[in-house]
Amino acid sequence: MKLNRFQKVLLWLIGISVSLSLILNVVRLSTPFSEISREGYNLFSMIKYSLIDVPVNSVTDFFTSFSQLWQVRQENDLLRTQVDEIASLQAQLSEAQRQIEQLQQLSDLKAVVSDYELIPATVLSRSQDSWNNLLTIDVGSQDGVESDYAVITPQGLIGKVQKAGEGTSTVKLLTAEDGLNKVSVKIEVSEDRTADAILQRYDSNEQAYVVELLNSGSTITENMRVVTSGMGGTFPSGLLVGTVSRVEERTNAVGVLIYVTPAAEYQDLNYVCVVRRSGAGS
């Protein structure tokens, strides 16, 4: 086996150490314990300690410390990897729990709603360019979906089916700002009285729907609920749209503008339901 330079030096130092140890033992055993012999022995001991023991022990301690440091570093790297894996698993668990809660809400919604059928769907895509306008869901005509069907979440109405393909559909959201999403709604003024109105558009600055009253005989205040009226035939009656957040007097026109905060959470749309009137299409 071929030795490297360090190994050769180490063997050389060990050889010198062994040789000096033998010489010192011979001198100690064969020489009378006179003052001269003791001084010679001490001299050789000092030389051996300075040139052999100290360097060898230093080298040995260095490699021992380096080995321990390397082992500690490997253990730290392993622990760091395990911590990262735990964080990733916790994030996945939180996402799974959130999805389970959303699916449970859809299941509860189907149990509550009895006047029409609900077709559950998963959101397939939602591009950044049309984030507030369109999304694609994984149900289509083969599932009983048709154009203009309302689309809701457990929180409330979000839009309608714009185009129904065979296995997927495009949903136009109420947050689209093209002004073409007019919806007939009614504002619940009291337990037994409502006020008819029209959802005109979505105001992104206010983050609210703009609703216009059809008659001026009702006083509208904050926190009143707004639901679909069923007029027009596109949306069934009674779907929650939102709550009144602000009422603004018009300066150059008669009446007021009503701002309605959406009931649905548009930033987190993963599961939705398409609303199908019972018996429709049969």
GROMACS .gro file of C-alpha atoms in nm:
model
  282
    1MET     CA    1   0.000   0.000   0.000
    2LYS     CA    2   0.142   0.334  -0.102
    3LEU     CA    3   0.159   0.594   0.176
    4ASN     CA    4   0.094   0.960   0.124
    5ARG     CA    5   0.321   1.233   0.255
    6PHE     CA    6   0.126   1.294   0.574
    7GLN     CA    7   0.126   0.924   0.662
    8LYS     CA    8   0.502   0.904   0.606
    9VAL     CA    9   0.565   1.201   0.838
   10LEU     CA   10   0.335   1.051   1.100
   11LEU     CA   11   0.514   0.717   1.088
   12TRP     CA   12   0.849   0.897   1.110
   13LEU     CA   13   0.739   1.084   1.422
   14ILE     CA   14   0.607   0.764   1.579
   15GLY     CA   15   0.937   0.591   1.501
   16ILE     CA   16   1.138   0.867   1.665
   17SER     CA   17   0.907   0.860   1.967
   18VAL     CA   18   0.946   0.486   2.010
   19SER     CA   19   1.325   0.510   1.966
   20LEU     CA   20   1.360   0.787   2.226
   21SER     CA   21   1.138   0.595   2.465
   22LEU     CA   22   1.362   0.289   2.433
   23ILE     CA   23   1.677   0.497   2.480
   24LEU     CA   24   1.532   0.666   2.787
   25ASN     CA   25   1.433   0.333   2.940
   26VAL     CA   26   1.780   0.187   2.872
   27VAL     CA   27   1.948   0.493   3.017
   28ARG     CA   28   1.724   0.487   3.325
   29LEU     CA   29   1.789   0.117   3.387
   30SER     CA   30   2.164   0.101   3.309
   31THR     CA   31   2.293   0.428   3.442
   32PRO     CA   32   2.344   0.491   3.814
   33PHE     CA   33   2.108   0.750   3.956
   34SER     CA   34   2.360   1.026   3.965
   35GLU     CA   35   2.296   1.390   3.904
   36ILE     CA   36   2.430   1.362   3.547
   37SER     CA   37   2.209   1.069   3.455
   38ARG     CA   38   1.903   1.246   3.589
   39GLU     CA   39   1.983   1.557   3.389
   40GLY     CA   40   2.038   1.349   3.075
   41TYR     CA   41   1.714   1.167   3.131
   42ASN     CA   42   1.530   1.494   3.184
   43LEU     CA   43   1.685   1.636   2.867
   44PHE     CA   44   1.579   1.340   2.660
   45SER     CA   45   1.230   1.355   2.817
   46MET     CA   46   1.198   1.721   2.732
   47ILE     CA   47   1.310   1.660   2.374
   48LYS     CA   48   1.069   1.368   2.338
   49TYR     CA   49   0.779   1.571   2.485
   50SER     CA   50   0.852   1.880   2.273
   51LEU     CA   51   0.927   1.714   1.941
   52ILE     CA   52   0.713   1.401   1.957
   53ASP     CA   53   0.437   1.396   2.218
   54VAL     CA   54   0.307   1.748   2.169
   55PRO     CA   55   0.291   1.734   1.784
   56VAL     CA   56   0.143   1.384   1.782
   57ASN     CA   57  -0.119   1.472   2.045
   58SER     CA   58  -0.201   1.796   1.864
   59VAL     CA   59  -0.248   1.617   1.534
   60THR     CA   60  -0.456   1.347   1.703
   61ASP     CA   61  -0.673   1.606   1.883
   62PHE     CA   62  -0.716   1.800   1.560
   63PHE     CA   63  -0.842   1.501   1.365
   64THR     CA   64  -1.064   1.394   1.654
   65SER     CA   65  -1.219   1.740   1.677
   66PHE     CA   66  -1.254   1.760   1.299
   67SER     CA   67  -1.426   1.422   1.292
   68GLN     CA   68  -1.666   1.525   1.569
   69LEU     CA   69  -1.735   1.858   1.396
   70TRP     CA   70  -1.807   1.681   1.068
   71GLN     CA   71  -2.043   1.441   1.244
   72VAL     CA   72  -2.226   1.730   1.412
   73ARG     CA   73  -2.256   1.908   1.077
   74GLN     CA   74  -2.404   1.598   0.914
   75GLU     CA   75  -2.652   1.563   1.200
   76ASN     CA   76  -2.749   1.932   1.168
   77ASP     CA   77  -2.797   1.894   0.792
   78LEU     CA   78  -3.018   1.590   0.855
   79LEU     CA   79  -3.222   1.775   1.118
   80ARG     CA   80  -3.258   2.076   0.886
   81THR     CA   81  -3.386   1.850   0.608
   82GLN     CA   82  -3.632   1.686   0.847
   83VAL     CA   83  -3.757   2.027   0.964
   84ASP     CA   84  -3.814   2.134   0.601
   85GLU     CA   85  -4.002   1.810   0.534
   86ILE     CA   86  -4.218   1.863   0.843
   87ALA     CA   87  -4.302   2.218   0.731
   88SER     CA   88  -4.395   2.089   0.385
   89LEU     CA   89  -4.613   1.813   0.531
   90GLN     CA   90  -4.785   2.062   0.762
   91ALA     CA   91  -4.863   2.288   0.465
   92GLN     CA   92  -5.004   1.992   0.272
   93LEU     CA   93  -5.211   1.889   0.573
   94SER     CA   94  -5.350   2.241   0.614
   95GLU     CA   95  -5.442   2.254   0.245
   96ALA     CA   96  -5.610   1.912   0.267
   97GLN     CA   97  -5.808   2.018   0.574
   98ARG     CA   98  -5.916   2.339   0.400
   99GLN     CA   99  -6.034   2.145   0.094
  100ILE     CA  100  -6.221   1.899   0.314
  101GLU     CA  101  -6.397   2.190   0.486
  102GLN     CA  102  -6.494   2.341   0.150
  103LEU     CA  103  -6.630   2.007   0.028
  104GLN     CA  104  -6.822   1.969   0.353
  105GLN     CA  105  -6.973   2.312   0.301
  106LEU     CA  106  -7.085   2.210  -0.048
  107SER     CA  107  -7.239   1.894   0.098
  108ASP     CA  108  -7.423   2.099   0.361
  109LEU     CA  109  -7.540   2.340   0.090
  110LYS     CA  110  -7.691   2.056  -0.113
  111ALA     CA  111  -7.879   1.941   0.196
  112VAL     CA  112  -8.017   2.289   0.265
  113VAL     CA  113  -8.115   2.383  -0.090
  114SER     CA  114  -8.418   2.185  -0.209
  115ASP     CA  115  -8.585   2.403  -0.473
  116TYR     CA  116  -8.318   2.325  -0.733
  117GLU     CA  117  -8.046   2.072  -0.805
  118LEU     CA  118  -7.680   2.147  -0.744
  119ILE     CA  119  -7.407   2.009  -0.967
  120PRO     CA  120  -7.077   2.014  -0.776
  121ALA     CA  121  -6.771   2.120  -0.973
  122THR     CA  122  -6.400   2.180  -0.928
  123VAL     CA  123  -6.230   2.491  -1.064
  124LEU     CA  124  -5.980   2.378  -1.329
  125SER     CA  125  -5.821   2.706  -1.428
  126ARG     CA  126  -5.835   3.077  -1.372
  127SER     CA  127  -5.587   3.285  -1.571
  128GLN     CA  128  -5.423   3.597  -1.433
  129ASP     CA  129  -5.537   3.799  -1.735
  130SER     CA  130  -5.904   3.725  -1.665
  131TRP     CA  131  -5.886   3.662  -1.290
  132ASN     CA  132  -6.195   3.870  -1.211
  133ASN     CA  133  -6.381   3.773  -1.527
  134LEU     CA  134  -6.371   3.402  -1.609
  135LEU     CA  135  -6.289   3.059  -1.473
  136THR     CA  136  -6.316   2.703  -1.605
  137ILE     CA  137  -6.489   2.420  -1.420
  138ASP     CA  138  -6.481   2.044  -1.474
  139VAL     CA  139  -6.850   1.984  -1.557
  140GLY     CA  140  -7.033   2.038  -1.885
  141SER     CA  141  -7.329   1.939  -2.093
  142GLN     CA  142  -7.276   1.568  -2.023
  143ASP     CA  143  -7.332   1.653  -1.655
  144GLY     CA  144  -7.652   1.847  -1.723
  145VAL     CA  145  -7.492   2.195  -1.734
  146GLU     CA  146  -7.628   2.454  -1.976
  147SER     CA  147  -7.546   2.814  -2.058
  148ASP     CA  148  -7.681   3.083  -1.821
  149TYR     CA  149  -7.706   2.845  -1.524
  150ALA     CA  150  -7.618   3.021  -1.198
  151VAL     CA  151  -7.293   2.926  -1.024
  152ILE     CA  152  -7.262   2.954  -0.646
  153THR     CA  153  -7.036   2.872  -0.353
  154PRO     CA  154  -7.156   2.794   0.001
  155GLN     CA  155  -7.120   3.168   0.070
  156GLY     CA  156  -7.325   3.298  -0.222
  157LEU     CA  157  -7.368   3.369  -0.594
  158ILE     CA  158  -7.050   3.418  -0.801
  159GLY     CA  159  -7.170   3.419  -1.164
  160LYS     CA  160  -7.326   3.215  -1.441
  161VAL     CA  161  -7.223   2.961  -1.702
  162GLN     CA  162  -7.117   3.151  -2.013
  163LYS     CA  163  -7.044   2.848  -2.229
  164ALA     CA  164  -7.105   2.480  -2.159
  165GLY     CA  165  -6.878   2.234  -2.335
  166GLU     CA  166  -6.913   1.859  -2.322
  167GLY     CA  167  -6.692   1.804  -2.017
  168THR     CA  168  -6.599   2.156  -1.905
  169SER     CA  169  -6.770   2.494  -1.879
  170THR     CA  170  -6.666   2.859  -1.873
  171VAL     CA  171  -6.810   3.066  -1.589
  172LYS     CA  172  -6.845   3.442  -1.611
  173LEU     CA  173  -6.800   3.599  -1.270
  174LEU     CA  174  -7.008   3.882  -1.126
  175THR     CA  175  -6.682   4.068  -1.066
  176ALA     CA  176  -6.632   4.118  -1.441
  177GLU     CA  177  -6.624   4.492  -1.506
  178ASP     CA  178  -6.773   4.494  -1.857
  179GLY     CA  179  -7.114   4.608  -1.726
  180LEU     CA  180  -7.291   4.311  -1.886
  181ASN     CA  181  -7.365   4.121  -1.566
  182LYS     CA  182  -7.694   4.280  -1.473
  183VAL     CA  183  -7.884   4.071  -1.218
  184SER     CA  184  -8.235   4.125  -1.081
  185VAL     CA  185  -8.208   4.135  -0.702
  186LYS     CA  186  -8.413   4.231  -0.401
  187ILE     CA  187  -8.300   4.392  -0.078
  188GLU     CA  188  -8.446   4.251   0.242
  189VAL     CA  189  -8.575   4.569   0.408
  190SER     CA  190  -8.751   4.376   0.684
  191GLU     CA  191  -8.867   4.021   0.757
  192ASP     CA  192  -9.176   4.060   0.539
  193ARG     CA  193  -9.077   4.331   0.292
  194THR     CA  194  -8.820   4.361   0.013
  195ALA     CA  195  -8.717   4.629  -0.234
  196ASP     CA  196  -8.657   4.540  -0.599
  197ALA     CA  197  -8.327   4.650  -0.751
  198ILE     CA  198  -8.077   4.578  -1.029
  199LEU     CA  199  -7.716   4.477  -0.981
  200GLN     CA  200  -7.557   4.699  -1.246
  201ARG     CA  201  -7.184   4.625  -1.226
  202TYR     CA  202  -6.885   4.555  -1.006
  203ASP     CA  203  -6.668   4.839  -0.877
  204SER     CA  204  -6.312   4.713  -0.822
  205ASN     CA  205  -6.214   5.027  -0.629
  206GLU     CA  206  -6.495   4.977  -0.381
  207GLN     CA  207  -6.467   4.596  -0.410
  208ALA     CA  208  -6.844   4.592  -0.415
  209TYR     CA  209  -7.139   4.550  -0.651
  210VAL     CA  210  -7.319   4.866  -0.757
  211VAL     CA  211  -7.696   4.819  -0.713
  212GLU     CA  212  -7.969   5.058  -0.825
  213LEU     CA  213  -8.315   5.066  -0.669
  214LEU     CA  214  -8.613   5.029  -0.901
  215ASN     CA  215  -8.837   5.231  -0.667
  216SER     CA  216  -8.761   5.501  -0.415
  217GLY     CA  217  -9.015   5.404  -0.155
  218SER     CA  218  -8.778   5.209   0.067
  219THR     CA  219  -8.507   5.323   0.303
  220ILE     CA  220  -8.193   5.116   0.255
  221THR     CA  221  -7.936   5.089   0.533
  222GLU     CA  222  -7.608   4.906   0.587
  223ASN     CA  223  -7.598   4.531   0.652
  224MET     CA  224  -7.925   4.458   0.473
  225ARG     CA  225  -7.909   4.131   0.280
  226VAL     CA  226  -7.930   4.126  -0.098
  227VAL     CA  227  -8.058   3.814  -0.277
  228THR     CA  228  -8.161   3.724  -0.631
  229SER     CA  229  -8.523   3.800  -0.713
  230GLY     CA  230  -8.576   3.533  -0.978
  231MET     CA  231  -8.701   3.789  -1.230
  232GLY     CA  232  -8.559   3.744  -1.578
  233GLY     CA  233  -8.535   3.367  -1.549
  234THR     CA  234  -8.155   3.344  -1.541
  235PHE     CA  235  -8.099   3.317  -1.167
  236PRO     CA  236  -8.331   3.133  -0.928
  237SER     CA  237  -8.485   3.337  -0.651
  238GLY     CA  238  -8.326   3.357  -0.308
  239LEU     CA  239  -7.956   3.312  -0.389
  240LEU     CA  240  -7.747   3.527  -0.155
  241VAL     CA  241  -7.557   3.802  -0.334
  242GLY     CA  242  -7.415   4.005  -0.046
  243THR     CA  243  -7.487   4.271   0.214
  244VAL     CA  244  -7.526   4.647   0.182
  245SER     CA  245  -7.199   4.820   0.275
  246ARG     CA  246  -7.273   5.181   0.176
  247VAL     CA  247  -7.556   5.396   0.043
  248GLU     CA  248  -7.460   5.696  -0.170
  249GLU     CA  249  -7.691   5.983  -0.262
  250ARG     CA  250  -7.676   6.082  -0.628
  251THR     CA  251  -7.595   6.447  -0.689
  252ASN     CA  252  -7.711   6.479  -1.052
  253ALA     CA  253  -7.983   6.215  -1.061
  254VAL     CA  254  -8.279   6.087  -0.868
  255GLY     CA  255  -8.233   5.801  -0.623
  256VAL     CA  256  -7.933   5.644  -0.457
  257LEU     CA  257  -7.648   5.408  -0.543
  258ILE     CA  258  -7.612   5.110  -0.316
  259TYR     CA  259  -7.278   4.933  -0.271
  260VAL     CA  260  -7.306   4.567  -0.182
  261THR     CA  261  -7.016   4.363  -0.043
  262PRO     CA  262  -7.009   4.020  -0.212
  263ALA     CA  263  -7.099   3.728   0.010
  264ALA     CA  264  -6.866   3.494  -0.180
  265GLU     CA  265  -6.488   3.495  -0.140
  266TYR     CA  266  -6.354   3.537  -0.494
  267GLN     CA  267  -5.987   3.497  -0.411
  268ASP     CA  268  -6.023   3.137  -0.297
  269LEU     CA  269  -6.243   2.957  -0.548
  270ASN     CA  270  -6.166   2.586  -0.561
  271TYR     CA  271  -6.507   2.420  -0.549
  272VAL     CA  272  -6.839   2.557  -0.676
  273CYS     CA  273  -7.190   2.436  -0.760
  274VAL     CA  274  -7.389   2.490  -1.075
  275VAL     CA  275  -7.755   2.561  -1.000
  276ARG     CA  276  -8.003   2.359  -1.206
  277ARG     CA  277  -8.372   2.393  -1.154
  278SER     CA  278  -8.535   2.064  -1.058
  279GLY     CA  279  -8.667   1.894  -1.370
  280ALA     CA  280  -8.479   2.124  -1.608
  281GLY     CA  281  -8.354   1.954  -1.921
  282SER     CA  282  -8.547   1.635  -1.846
   0.00000   0.00000   0.00000
